[in-house]
């Protein structure tokens, strides 16, 4: 009887070990003993960028290139408490029929701004803070006051890794600091 019980117990125990192997194999990376490699995973994954690109063309070719970048944060509308706004910047290059290329910068805010007709807006590019003279072109849209400032800002937005733009929104107790991730700007997509 003891021999029969010992053999039965040995058979039962030998049949119990398989369940844990299945659980271990289901772990990310395959679990214990997985020495295989995932040849489909890239060594340098593609960097995710916040930039979005578009263009406009006609029968003579492309005449406008745009790069848009949305802020990483949002603010609540001072007039409508449940409405969120996310500011964005839009850079544009236009080519005239003569071949001349102009660059523009616009910051879309979607709220009334205390910038009439112009104001100094603090901006921080990669930790370097400066103020830039801007004007309220239409309700809720800031543009540089002149061509020199426009060229400066176009360069800053396309060569910096990050920006914080302090937006003078009417109805907020202080300017709203819009944070932008500027990494990954593709100059090829903005070249004619």
Phi, psi and omega in degrees: 000319180296321179295318179296319177294319180294318179293318179297317179295320178296319178293320179295314182294324180290335179274351185271345189285341189288333185297323182289329178296319179295319179294318181295321180292337180280350178292152175302132181090357173093352176081197185293137175084001179276109181250004180288163177241150177269097183287352180272348182273128182289151177291316178243096181299151180296130181288130177282132181243153177273351184284140174234138186241148175209165179213160177233137180218166173223195184296338180269358177121187181288131178235356179213131176238135181231142173234126183241140179221121181270146177298152178281343182237173183221168174230158177272135181301130181297335182266331182234100191303331183265003183261124178262144174235137176242109180296159175212156176252146176229122175257137181224140171241130179239137177249124180279172179297336178277352179098355179290139181247130175243149180242138178230156178231133175222140176245116182266126186247329181069024176211164176291138183245144176273066185218072186234119349280344179216170179197165175267127181246124178284133177224143182238111178253116180050039177089356179258114185265138176207164175248146182232137179284121182235163174226154180273097186291311172221170183308121174081012179231122178259137175227155178299149184290330181210176184295323179299312179296321179299315179296320177300310183292322178301316179295316181296315181292335183263348181244353181267162176270331182208159177213146170236119182248120181273105186267124182278079184272127178293132178103346175264149184290339178207164179302146179272125179272099178278124182261129180238134172265109186261003182296150173085015177299129184256102182296332180295324181286348180246026179240137179280000000 
